[in-house]
Amino acid sequence: MRSLVTRAALALALAVPHLARAEGPASSCPAGCFPVAAPVRDGFTLTPYLWLPGITGTVGTGTPDPAAEPAPIEVDITKYKEGLRLGGAMVNLGWRRGPWSAWGDWTYANVRTEAPSFSQTLVESVQVGVVGSIVQAFGGYTALRGDGGHLDVGAGARGYGLYVWASLDGGLLGGKRASGDDQWVDAVGVVRGGWSYENGWELAFQADAGAGGSKLSWQVIGVAGYRFGWGALFGGWRYLSLDHAKGDLVIDIALSGGIFGARFAF
C-alpha cells in the first residue's frame, strides 16, 4: 500500500506543473510528446461499464464460537478463473459546467467462487462470495486546468448494501461458516484528473478515501481511452478496499480488477 501511495504522489507531483500552465492550445511540442487537445467540454456523460474484480480479505461473524471464527478469503482471479462467477451491472453519470462538476456511480456486484483448497486434508474446498450494491455520489471543483488537462477536488458519499460469506467444506476443518449483511454510508473526500490528447487518446484517474460506517474505505481508479464522435471507449483498473465491523459482523475486503466500458457524451 505504501508503494501505491508513493507512486500516486509522484504522479501527482509530475502532473501539477503541467496542469498549472495557462489554458489554451499547445503552440509547440518537443519531439516524442503528444500535443494536447482543447479542455474538457461542459455537458452530461453516461458511462455503462463492466468491472471484473477478484476478492481478497477477511469475513467473519466475530463470535466466540470456534466454528464461526473469521474465515480468510484469498481468491486470485487468474488462479481460480474456472470457478469464479461474475455478474452485475455498473453505470456512471456525470455533469460538468465550467469549474463545477458532479458525478455518481452505481455498482451491483455478484462475485463468487468455489475452488479446491491447497490442502485437501485440512479443507477440501473453499467457497466465498460478495453480493450487493455500492452507490457513490460526488461534487467537485476544478483546482487546476490547462493544456487539455484538469485536476478536480471534491467530496461526497459512498453507500453499501452487501451480503458477504465464506465457507470451508470437507477435511479436518470443514463445516466452518462466516456470513452476514449490512447497509452503511461513508463520507468521502476525492481527487480526480484527466488529460485529453489531440491524437484521440485520453487518460483519467480518481483517488478517494472515506470513513463513517467503515473504519476506513479507499479507492483508486485509472483508465486509458480513445475518443470518437459520440464519446469514448476505455479500459483500466479499479481497486476498492473497505473495512467495516458492526456487532458480530466483520467485513474487511478488497475488490480489485479490470474495468471496460463506453462513455456517451451529450
PDB file of N, CA and C in Angstrom, residues 27-124:
ATOM      1  N   SER A  27       1.320  25.444 -28.466  1.00  0.00           N
ATOM      2  CA  SER A  27       1.899  26.072 -29.637  1.00  0.00           C
ATOM      3  C   SER A  27       3.036  25.255 -30.209  1.00  0.00           C
ATOM      4  N   SER A  28       3.681  24.410 -29.374  1.00  0.00           N
ATOM      5  CA  SER A  28       4.769  23.573 -29.840  1.00  0.00           C
ATOM      6  C   SER A  28       4.887  22.379 -28.921  1.00  0.00           C
ATOM      7  N   CYS A  29       5.589  21.365 -29.387  1.00  0.00           N
ATOM      8  CA  CYS A  29       5.741  20.160 -28.595  1.00  0.00           C
ATOM      9  C   CYS A  29       7.087  19.542 -28.900  1.00  0.00           C
ATOM     10  N   PRO A  30       7.906  19.243 -27.885  1.00  0.00           N
ATOM     11  CA  PRO A  30       9.187  18.588 -28.134  1.00  0.00           C
ATOM     12  C   PRO A  30       8.984  17.250 -28.832  1.00  0.00           C
ATOM     13  N   ALA A  31      10.002  16.794 -29.515  1.00  0.00           N
ATOM     14  CA  ALA A  31       9.910  15.534 -30.246  1.00  0.00           C
ATOM     15  C   ALA A  31       9.540  14.391 -29.313  1.00  0.00           C
ATOM     16  N   GLY A  32       8.572  13.596 -29.745  1.00  0.00           N
ATOM     17  CA  GLY A  32       8.188  12.422 -28.980  1.00  0.00           C
ATOM     18  C   GLY A  32       7.026  12.630 -28.041  1.00  0.00           C
ATOM     19  N   CYS A  33       6.574  13.861 -27.796  1.00  0.00           N
ATOM     20  CA  CYS A  33       5.459  14.063 -26.872  1.00  0.00           C
ATOM     21  C   CYS A  33       4.154  14.188 -27.652  1.00  0.00           C
ATOM     22  N   PHE A  34       3.036  14.126 -26.932  1.00  0.00           N
ATOM     23  CA  PHE A  34       1.723  14.222 -27.558  1.00  0.00           C
ATOM     24  C   PHE A  34       1.199  15.652 -27.424  1.00  0.00           C
ATOM     25  N   PRO A  35       0.937  16.373 -28.517  1.00  0.00           N
ATOM     26  CA  PRO A  35       0.251  17.660 -28.397  1.00  0.00           C
ATOM     27  C   PRO A  35      -1.124  17.439 -27.797  1.00  0.00           C
ATOM     28  N   VAL A  36      -1.576  18.362 -26.978  1.00  0.00           N
ATOM     29  CA  VAL A  36      -2.832  18.148 -26.272  1.00  0.00           C
ATOM     30  C   VAL A  36      -3.980  18.871 -26.941  1.00  0.00           C
ATOM     31  N   ALA A  37      -5.188  18.415 -26.631  1.00  0.00           N
ATOM     32  CA  ALA A  37      -6.395  18.955 -27.252  1.00  0.00           C
ATOM     33  C   ALA A  37      -6.996  20.041 -26.387  1.00  0.00           C
ATOM     34  N   ALA A  38      -8.193  20.468 -26.769  1.00  0.00           N
ATOM     35  CA  ALA A  38      -8.904  21.500 -26.020  1.00  0.00           C
ATOM     36  C   ALA A  38      -9.333  20.975 -24.658  1.00  0.00           C
ATOM     37  N   PRO A  39      -9.604  21.873 -23.693  1.00  0.00           N
ATOM     38  CA  PRO A  39     -10.071  21.431 -22.366  1.00  0.00           C
ATOM     39  C   PRO A  39     -11.359  20.632 -22.448  1.00  0.00           C
ATOM     40  N   VAL A  40     -11.660  19.928 -21.378  1.00  0.00           N
ATOM     41  CA  VAL A  40     -12.858  19.085 -21.311  1.00  0.00           C
ATOM     42  C   VAL A  40     -14.114  19.918 -21.528  1.00  0.00           C
ATOM     43  N   ARG A  41     -15.050  19.390 -22.302  1.00  0.00           N
ATOM     44  CA  ARG A  41     -16.275  20.120 -22.615  1.00  0.00           C
ATOM     45  C   ARG A  41     -17.290  20.038 -21.484  1.00  0.00           C
ATOM     46  N   ASP A  42     -18.152  21.058 -21.414  1.00  0.00           N
ATOM     47  CA  ASP A  42     -19.282  21.023 -20.498  1.00  0.00           C
ATOM     48  C   ASP A  42     -20.341  20.055 -21.030  1.00  0.00           C
ATOM     49  N   GLY A  43     -21.215  19.595 -20.137  1.00  0.00           N
ATOM     50  CA  GLY A  43     -22.304  18.737 -20.561  1.00  0.00           C
ATOM     51  C   GLY A  43     -22.466  17.534 -19.669  1.00  0.00           C
ATOM     52  N   PHE A  44     -23.199  16.539 -20.183  1.00  0.00           N
ATOM     53  CA  PHE A  44     -23.502  15.321 -19.428  1.00  0.00           C
ATOM     54  C   PHE A  44     -22.800  14.128 -20.065  1.00  0.00           C
ATOM     55  N   THR A  45     -22.535  13.117 -19.253  1.00  0.00           N
ATOM     56  CA  THR A  45     -21.977  11.866 -19.753  1.00  0.00           C
ATOM     57  C   THR A  45     -22.721  10.692 -19.113  1.00  0.00           C
ATOM     58  N   LEU A  46     -22.870   9.629 -19.876  1.00  0.00           N
ATOM     59  CA  LEU A  46     -23.450   8.371 -19.412  1.00  0.00           C
ATOM     60  C   LEU A  46     -22.446   7.279 -19.729  1.00  0.00           C
ATOM     61  N   THR A  47     -22.038   6.524 -18.692  1.00  0.00           N
ATOM     62  CA  THR A  47     -20.951   5.563 -18.861  1.00  0.00           C
ATOM     63  C   THR A  47     -21.321   4.203 -18.285  1.00  0.00           C
ATOM     64  N   PRO A  48     -21.851   3.294 -19.093  1.00  0.00           N
ATOM     65  CA  PRO A  48     -22.005   1.909 -18.635  1.00  0.00           C
ATOM     66  C   PRO A  48     -20.659   1.197 -18.756  1.00  0.00           C
ATOM     67  N   TYR A  49     -20.346   0.339 -17.781  1.00  0.00           N
ATOM     68  CA  TYR A  49     -19.062  -0.342 -17.834  1.00  0.00           C
ATOM     69  C   TYR A  49     -19.139  -1.684 -17.123  1.00  0.00           C
ATOM     70  N   LEU A  50     -18.126  -2.508 -17.355  1.00  0.00           N
ATOM     71  CA  LEU A  50     -18.006  -3.830 -16.758  1.00  0.00           C
ATOM     72  C   LEU A  50     -16.783  -3.840 -15.858  1.00  0.00           C
ATOM     73  N   TRP A  51     -16.967  -4.362 -14.646  1.00  0.00           N
ATOM     74  CA  TRP A  51     -15.868  -4.495 -13.683  1.00  0.00           C
ATOM     75  C   TRP A  51     -15.687  -5.973 -13.385  1.00  0.00           C
ATOM     76  N   LEU A  52     -14.465  -6.482 -13.510  1.00  0.00           N
ATOM     77  CA  LEU A  52     -14.168  -7.897 -13.293  1.00  0.00           C
ATOM     78  C   LEU A  52     -13.251  -8.031 -12.077  1.00  0.00           C
ATOM     79  N   PRO A  53     -13.813  -7.989 -10.859  1.00  0.00           N
ATOM     80  CA  PRO A  53     -12.962  -7.958  -9.663  1.00  0.00           C
ATOM     81  C   PRO A  53     -12.659  -9.334  -9.098  1.00  0.00           C
ATOM     82  N   GLY A  54     -11.464  -9.443  -8.505  1.00  0.00           N
ATOM     83  CA  GLY A  54     -11.141 -10.546  -7.624  1.00  0.00           C
ATOM     84  C   GLY A  54     -11.360 -10.087  -6.190  1.00  0.00           C
ATOM     85  N   ILE A  55     -11.311 -11.024  -5.241  1.00  0.00           N
ATOM     86  CA  ILE A  55     -11.583 -10.706  -3.843  1.00  0.00           C
ATOM     87  C   ILE A  55     -10.398 -11.114  -2.982  1.00  0.00           C
ATOM     88  N   THR A  56      -9.988 -10.263  -2.059  1.00  0.00           N
ATOM     89  CA  THR A  56      -9.065 -10.634  -1.000  1.00  0.00           C
ATOM     90  C   THR A  56      -9.589 -10.037   0.296  1.00  0.00           C
ATOM     91  N   GLY A  57      -9.203 -10.615   1.417  1.00  0.00           N
ATOM     92  CA  GLY A  57      -9.614 -10.043   2.686  1.00  0.00           C
ATOM     93  C   GLY A  57     -10.143 -11.061   3.656  1.00  0.00           C
ATOM     94  N   THR A  58     -10.945 -10.598   4.603  1.00  0.00           N
ATOM     95  CA  THR A  58     -11.470 -11.449   5.673  1.00  0.00           C
ATOM     96  C   THR A  58     -12.931 -11.130   5.919  1.00  0.00           C
ATOM     97  N   VAL A  59     -13.714 -12.179   6.138  1.00  0.00           N
ATOM     98  CA  VAL A  59     -15.107 -12.004   6.528  1.00  0.00           C
ATOM     99  C   VAL A  59     -15.376 -12.945   7.685  1.00  0.00           C
ATOM    100  N   GLY A  60     -16.145 -12.497   8.695  1.00  0.00           N
ATOM    101  CA  GLY A  60     -16.434 -13.350   9.831  1.00  0.00           C
ATOM    102  C   GLY A  60     -17.606 -12.842  10.639  1.00  0.00           C
ATOM    103  N   THR A  61     -18.011 -13.680  11.590  1.00  0.00           N
ATOM    104  CA  THR A  61     -19.105 -13.300  12.467  1.00  0.00           C
ATOM    105  C   THR A  61     -18.612 -12.659  13.747  1.00  0.00           C
ATOM    106  N   GLY A  62     -17.341 -12.870  14.100  1.00  0.00           N
ATOM    107  CA  GLY A  62     -16.773 -12.257  15.283  1.00  0.00           C
ATOM    108  C   GLY A  62     -17.256 -12.867  16.587  1.00  0.00           C
ATOM    109  N   THR A  63     -17.956 -14.007  16.559  1.00  0.00           N
ATOM    110  CA  THR A  63     -18.468 -14.622  17.783  1.00  0.00           C
ATOM    111  C   THR A  63     -17.400 -15.513  18.405  1.00  0.00           C
ATOM    112  N   PRO A  64     -17.525 -15.826  19.701  1.00  0.00           N
ATOM    113  CA  PRO A  64     -16.528 -16.681  20.344  1.00  0.00           C
ATOM    114  C   PRO A  64     -16.614 -18.144  19.929  1.00  0.00           C
ATOM    115  N   ASP A  65     -17.641 -18.544  19.193  1.00  0.00           N
ATOM    116  CA  ASP A  65     -17.785 -19.913  18.738  1.00  0.00           C
ATOM    117  C   ASP A  65     -16.660 -20.256  17.759  1.00  0.00           C
ATOM    118  N   PRO A  66     -15.801 -21.244  18.068  1.00  0.00           N
ATOM    119  CA  PRO A  66     -14.675 -21.552  17.173  1.00  0.00           C
ATOM    120  C   PRO A  66     -15.112 -21.860  15.754  1.00  0.00           C
ATOM    121  N   ALA A  67     -16.318 -22.445  15.609  1.00  0.00           N
ATOM    122  CA  ALA A  67     -16.798 -22.788  14.265  1.00  0.00           C
ATOM    123  C   ALA A  67     -17.221 -21.571  13.479  1.00  0.00           C
ATOM    124  N   ALA A  68     -17.255 -20.393  14.118  1.00  0.00           N
ATOM    125  CA  ALA A  68     -17.703 -19.185  13.431  1.00  0.00           C
ATOM    126  C   ALA A  68     -16.627 -18.111  13.431  1.00  0.00           C
ATOM    127  N   GLU A  69     -15.380 -18.488  13.658  1.00  0.00           N
ATOM    128  CA  GLU A  69     -14.298 -17.506  13.618  1.00  0.00           C
ATOM    129  C   GLU A  69     -14.172 -16.944  12.214  1.00  0.00           C
ATOM    130  N   PRO A  70     -13.655 -15.690  12.085  1.00  0.00           N
ATOM    131  CA  PRO A  70     -13.481 -15.131  10.750  1.00  0.00           C
ATOM    132  C   PRO A  70     -12.669 -16.060   9.853  1.00  0.00           C
ATOM    133  N   ALA A  71     -13.195 -16.322   8.678  1.00  0.00           N
ATOM    134  CA  ALA A  71     -12.522 -17.225   7.740  1.00  0.00           C
ATOM    135  C   ALA A  71     -11.820 -16.400   6.672  1.00  0.00           C
ATOM    136  N   PRO A  72     -10.528 -16.645   6.411  1.00  0.00           N
ATOM    137  CA  PRO A  72      -9.805 -15.836   5.435  1.00  0.00           C
ATOM    138  C   PRO A  72     -10.306 -16.065   4.016  1.00  0.00           C
ATOM    139  N   ILE A  73     -10.369 -14.993   3.236  1.00  0.00           N
ATOM    140  CA  ILE A  73     -10.719 -15.082   1.823  1.00  0.00           C
ATOM    141  C   ILE A  73      -9.463 -14.742   1.029  1.00  0.00           C
ATOM    142  N   GLU A  74      -9.051 -15.597   0.162  1.00  0.00           N
ATOM    143  CA  GLU A  74      -7.887 -15.326  -0.668  1.00  0.00           C
ATOM    144  C   GLU A  74      -8.179 -15.883  -2.054  1.00  0.00           C
ATOM    145  N   VAL A  75      -8.725 -15.056  -2.922  1.00  0.00           N
ATOM    146  CA  VAL A  75      -9.151 -15.501  -4.245  1.00  0.00           C
ATOM    147  C   VAL A  75      -8.353 -14.744  -5.294  1.00  0.00           C
ATOM    148  N   ASP A  76      -7.639 -15.468  -6.108  1.00  0.00           N
ATOM    149  CA  ASP A  76      -6.872 -14.891  -7.210  1.00  0.00           C
ATOM    150  C   ASP A  76      -7.669 -15.129  -8.493  1.00  0.00           C
ATOM    151  N   ILE A  77      -8.086 -14.048  -9.153  1.00  0.00           N
ATOM    152  CA  ILE A  77      -8.967 -14.184 -10.319  1.00  0.00           C
ATOM    153  C   ILE A  77      -8.299 -14.961 -11.450  1.00  0.00           C
ATOM    154  N   THR A  78      -6.966 -14.934 -11.555  1.00  0.00           N
ATOM    155  CA  THR A  78      -6.278 -15.684 -12.602  1.00  0.00           C
ATOM    156  C   THR A  78      -6.134 -17.149 -12.212  1.00  0.00           C
ATOM    157  N   LYS A  79      -5.885 -17.439 -10.935  1.00  0.00           N
ATOM    158  CA  LYS A  79      -5.677 -18.814 -10.481  1.00  0.00           C
ATOM    159  C   LYS A  79      -6.970 -19.607 -10.462  1.00  0.00           C
ATOM    160  N   TYR A  80      -8.089 -18.927 -10.064  1.00  0.00           N
ATOM    161  CA  TYR A  80      -9.364 -19.620  -9.922  1.00  0.00           C
ATOM    162  C   TYR A  80     -10.384 -19.168 -10.965  1.00  0.00           C
ATOM    163  N   LYS A  81      -9.942 -18.773 -12.133  1.00  0.00           N
ATOM    164  CA  LYS A  81     -10.859 -18.213 -13.116  1.00  0.00           C
ATOM    165  C   LYS A  81     -11.912 -19.227 -13.577  1.00  0.00           C
ATOM    166  N   GLU A  82     -11.604 -20.518 -13.514  1.00  0.00           N
ATOM    167  CA  GLU A  82     -12.591 -21.503 -13.935  1.00  0.00           C
ATOM    168  C   GLU A  82     -13.738 -21.611 -12.935  1.00  0.00           C
ATOM    169  N   GLY A  83     -13.462 -21.358 -11.643  1.00  0.00           N
ATOM    170  CA  GLY A  83     -14.503 -21.467 -10.639  1.00  0.00           C
ATOM    171  C   GLY A  83     -15.128 -20.147 -10.263  1.00  0.00           C
ATOM    172  N   LEU A  84     -14.605 -19.044 -10.817  1.00  0.00           N
ATOM    173  CA  LEU A  84     -15.093 -17.716 -10.449  1.00  0.00           C
ATOM    174  C   LEU A  84     -16.276 -17.331 -11.319  1.00  0.00           C
ATOM    175  N   ARG A  85     -17.364 -16.905 -10.677  1.00  0.00           N
ATOM    176  CA  ARG A  85     -18.564 -16.473 -11.396  1.00  0.00           C
ATOM    177  C   ARG A  85     -18.809 -15.011 -11.104  1.00  0.00           C
ATOM    178  N   LEU A  86     -18.922 -14.241 -12.176  1.00  0.00           N
ATOM    179  CA  LEU A  86     -19.077 -12.795 -12.061  1.00  0.00           C
ATOM    180  C   LEU A  86     -20.424 -12.380 -12.638  1.00  0.00           C
ATOM    181  N   GLY A  87     -21.016 -11.369 -12.037  1.00  0.00           N
ATOM    182  CA  GLY A  87     -22.261 -10.840 -12.553  1.00  0.00           C
ATOM    183  C   GLY A  87     -22.480  -9.440 -12.034  1.00  0.00           C
ATOM    184  N   GLY A  88     -23.437  -8.745 -12.623  1.00  0.00           N
ATOM    185  CA  GLY A  88     -23.746  -7.419 -12.120  1.00  0.00           C
ATOM    186  C   GLY A  88     -23.864  -6.395 -13.221  1.00  0.00           C
ATOM    187  N   ALA A  89     -24.077  -5.151 -12.798  1.00  0.00           N
ATOM    188  CA  ALA A  89     -24.243  -4.045 -13.727  1.00  0.00           C
ATOM    189  C   ALA A  89     -23.623  -2.810 -13.106  1.00  0.00           C
ATOM    190  N   MET A  90     -23.013  -1.976 -13.919  1.00  0.00           N
ATOM    191  CA  MET A  90     -22.370  -0.771 -13.453  1.00  0.00           C
ATOM    192  C   MET A  90     -22.693   0.379 -14.396  1.00  0.00           C
ATOM    193  N   VAL A  91     -22.952   1.554 -13.833  1.00  0.00           N
ATOM    194  CA  VAL A  91     -23.209   2.728 -14.657  1.00  0.00           C
ATOM    195  C   VAL A  91     -22.759   3.974 -13.902  1.00  0.00           C
ATOM    196  N   ASN A  92     -22.200   4.927 -14.639  1.00  0.00           N
ATOM    197  CA  ASN A  92     -21.732   6.182 -14.075  1.00  0.00           C
ATOM    198  C   ASN A  92     -22.401   7.338 -14.820  1.00  0.00           C
ATOM    199  N   LEU A  93     -22.870   8.335 -14.076  1.00  0.00           N
ATOM    200  CA  LEU A  93     -23.446   9.550 -14.652  1.00  0.00           C
ATOM    201  C   LEU A  93     -22.583  10.742 -14.255  1.00  0.00           C
ATOM    202  N   GLY A  94     -22.354  11.645 -15.192  1.00  0.00           N
ATOM    203  CA  GLY A  94     -21.522  12.805 -14.905  1.00  0.00           C
ATOM    204  C   GLY A  94     -22.080  14.082 -15.496  1.00  0.00           C
ATOM    205  N   TRP A  95     -21.710  15.201 -14.896  1.00  0.00           N
ATOM    206  CA  TRP A  95     -22.119  16.530 -15.371  1.00  0.00           C
ATOM    207  C   TRP A  95     -20.998  17.511 -15.082  1.00  0.00           C
ATOM    208  N   ARG A  96     -20.771  18.455 -16.009  1.00  0.00           N
ATOM    209  CA  ARG A  96     -19.748  19.485 -15.822  1.00  0.00           C
ATOM    210  C   ARG A  96     -20.222  20.791 -16.440  1.00  0.00           C
ATOM    211  N   ARG A  97     -20.002  21.883 -15.702  1.00  0.00           N
ATOM    212  CA  ARG A  97     -20.232  23.222 -16.232  1.00  0.00           C
ATOM    213  C   ARG A  97     -19.147  24.134 -15.673  1.00  0.00           C
ATOM    214  N   GLY A  98     -18.252  24.569 -16.553  1.00  0.00           N
ATOM    215  CA  GLY A  98     -17.137  25.386 -16.099  1.00  0.00           C
ATOM    216  C   GLY A  98     -16.286  24.610 -15.099  1.00  0.00           C
ATOM    217  N   PRO A  99     -15.964  25.216 -13.961  1.00  0.00           N
ATOM    218  CA  PRO A  99     -15.130  24.523 -12.973  1.00  0.00           C
ATOM    219  C   PRO A  99     -15.904  23.535 -12.103  1.00  0.00           C
ATOM    220  N   TRP A 100     -17.239  23.556 -12.195  1.00  0.00           N
ATOM    221  CA  TRP A 100     -18.054  22.719 -11.312  1.00  0.00           C
ATOM    222  C   TRP A 100     -18.404  21.396 -11.989  1.00  0.00           C
ATOM    223  N   SER A 101     -18.449  20.337 -11.198  1.00  0.00           N
ATOM    224  CA  SER A 101     -18.795  19.021 -11.749  1.00  0.00           C
ATOM    225  C   SER A 101     -19.483  18.180 -10.679  1.00  0.00           C
ATOM    226  N   ALA A 102     -20.235  17.216 -11.141  1.00  0.00           N
ATOM    227  CA  ALA A 102     -20.890  16.248 -10.253  1.00  0.00           C
ATOM    228  C   ALA A 102     -20.915  14.912 -10.979  1.00  0.00           C
ATOM    229  N   TRP A 103     -20.749  13.830 -10.231  1.00  0.00           N
ATOM    230  CA  TRP A 103     -20.788  12.515 -10.843  1.00  0.00           C
ATOM    231  C   TRP A 103     -21.214  11.477  -9.805  1.00  0.00           C
ATOM    232  N   GLY A 104     -21.852  10.459 -10.304  1.00  0.00           N
ATOM    233  CA  GLY A 104     -22.326   9.394  -9.432  1.00  0.00           C
ATOM    234  C   GLY A 104     -22.153   8.042 -10.089  1.00  0.00           C
ATOM    235  N   ASP A 105     -22.131   7.004  -9.268  1.00  0.00           N
ATOM    236  CA  ASP A 105     -21.808   5.681  -9.764  1.00  0.00           C
ATOM    237  C   ASP A 105     -22.632   4.638  -9.006  1.00  0.00           C
ATOM    238  N   TRP A 106     -23.214   3.678  -9.730  1.00  0.00           N
ATOM    239  CA  TRP A 106     -23.923   2.574  -9.109  1.00  0.00           C
ATOM    240  C   TRP A 106     -23.319   1.270  -9.602  1.00  0.00           C
ATOM    241  N   THR A 107     -22.963   0.410  -8.665  1.00  0.00           N
ATOM    242  CA  THR A 107     -22.383  -0.886  -8.992  1.00  0.00           C
ATOM    243  C   THR A 107     -23.176  -1.978  -8.303  1.00  0.00           C
ATOM    244  N   TYR A 108     -23.657  -2.951  -9.063  1.00  0.00           N
ATOM    245  CA  TYR A 108     -24.223  -4.163  -8.487  1.00  0.00           C
ATOM    246  C   TYR A 108     -23.199  -5.262  -8.697  1.00  0.00           C
ATOM    247  N   ALA A 109     -22.666  -5.785  -7.607  1.00  0.00           N
ATOM    248  CA  ALA A 109     -21.612  -6.794  -7.694  1.00  0.00           C
ATOM    249  C   ALA A 109     -22.145  -8.146  -7.255  1.00  0.00           C
ATOM    250  N   ASN A 110     -21.806  -9.163  -8.006  1.00  0.00           N
ATOM    251  CA  ASN A 110     -22.129 -10.541  -7.666  1.00  0.00           C
ATOM    252  C   ASN A 110     -20.887 -11.369  -8.009  1.00  0.00           C
ATOM    253  N   VAL A 111     -20.018 -11.520  -7.032  1.00  0.00           N
ATOM    254  CA  VAL A 111     -18.734 -12.179  -7.230  1.00  0.00           C
ATOM    255  C   VAL A 111     -18.678 -13.381  -6.304  1.00  0.00           C
ATOM    256  N   ARG A 112     -18.470 -14.562  -6.858  1.00  0.00           N
ATOM    257  CA  ARG A 112     -18.417 -15.761  -6.023  1.00  0.00           C
ATOM    258  C   ARG A 112     -17.526 -16.808  -6.663  1.00  0.00           C
ATOM    259  N   THR A 113     -16.978 -17.679  -5.853  1.00  0.00           N
ATOM    260  CA  THR A 113     -16.127 -18.736  -6.372  1.00  0.00           C
ATOM    261  C   THR A 113     -16.215 -19.962  -5.481  1.00  0.00           C
ATOM    262  N   GLU A 114     -16.001 -21.117  -6.073  1.00  0.00           N
ATOM    263  CA  GLU A 114     -15.840 -22.372  -5.341  1.00  0.00           C
ATOM    264  C   GLU A 114     -14.603 -23.040  -5.902  1.00  0.00           C
ATOM    265  N   ALA A 115     -13.572 -23.202  -5.072  1.00  0.00           N
ATOM    266  CA  ALA A 115     -12.295 -23.680  -5.571  1.00  0.00           C
ATOM    267  C   ALA A 115     -11.718 -24.733  -4.642  1.00  0.00           C
ATOM    268  N   PRO A 116     -10.958 -25.691  -5.193  1.00  0.00           N
ATOM    269  CA  PRO A 116     -10.288 -26.679  -4.339  1.00  0.00           C
ATOM    270  C   PRO A 116      -9.292 -26.001  -3.417  1.00  0.00           C
ATOM    271  N   SER A 117      -9.135 -26.526  -2.222  1.00  0.00           N
ATOM    272  CA  SER A 117      -8.187 -25.983  -1.269  1.00  0.00           C
ATOM    273  C   SER A 117      -6.778 -26.454  -1.606  1.00  0.00           C
ATOM    274  N   PHE A 118      -5.780 -25.705  -1.139  1.00  0.00           N
ATOM    275  CA  PHE A 118      -4.397 -26.101  -1.341  1.00  0.00           C
ATOM    276  C   PHE A 118      -4.050 -27.322  -0.486  1.00  0.00           C
ATOM    277  N   SER A 119      -4.832 -27.585   0.583  1.00  0.00           N
ATOM    278  CA  SER A 119      -4.610 -28.730   1.461  1.00  0.00           C
ATOM    279  C   SER A 119      -5.906 -29.528   1.561  1.00  0.00           C
ATOM    280  N   GLN A 120      -6.005 -30.618   0.830  1.00  0.00           N
ATOM    281  CA  GLN A 120      -7.215 -31.437   0.824  1.00  0.00           C
ATOM    282  C   GLN A 120      -7.452 -32.119   2.176  1.00  0.00           C
ATOM    283  N   THR A 121      -6.386 -32.301   2.950  1.00  0.00           N
ATOM    284  CA  THR A 121      -6.533 -32.934   4.264  1.00  0.00           C
ATOM    285  C   THR A 121      -7.256 -32.013   5.235  1.00  0.00           C
ATOM    286  N   LEU A 122      -6.873 -30.717   5.261  1.00  0.00           N
ATOM    287  CA  LEU A 122      -7.488 -29.761   6.182  1.00  0.00           C
ATOM    288  C   LEU A 122      -8.847 -29.297   5.671  1.00  0.00           C
ATOM    289  N   VAL A 123      -8.914 -28.877   4.418  1.00  0.00           N
ATOM    290  CA  VAL A 123     -10.154 -28.376   3.822  1.00  0.00           C
ATOM    291  C   VAL A 123     -10.195 -28.819   2.363  1.00  0.00           C
ATOM    292  N   GLU A 124     -11.299 -29.428   1.957  1.00  0.00           N
ATOM    293  CA  GLU A 124     -11.396 -29.900   0.579  1.00  0.00           C
ATOM    294  C   GLU A 124     -11.721 -28.780  -0.398  1.00  0.00           C
TER     295      GLU A 124
END
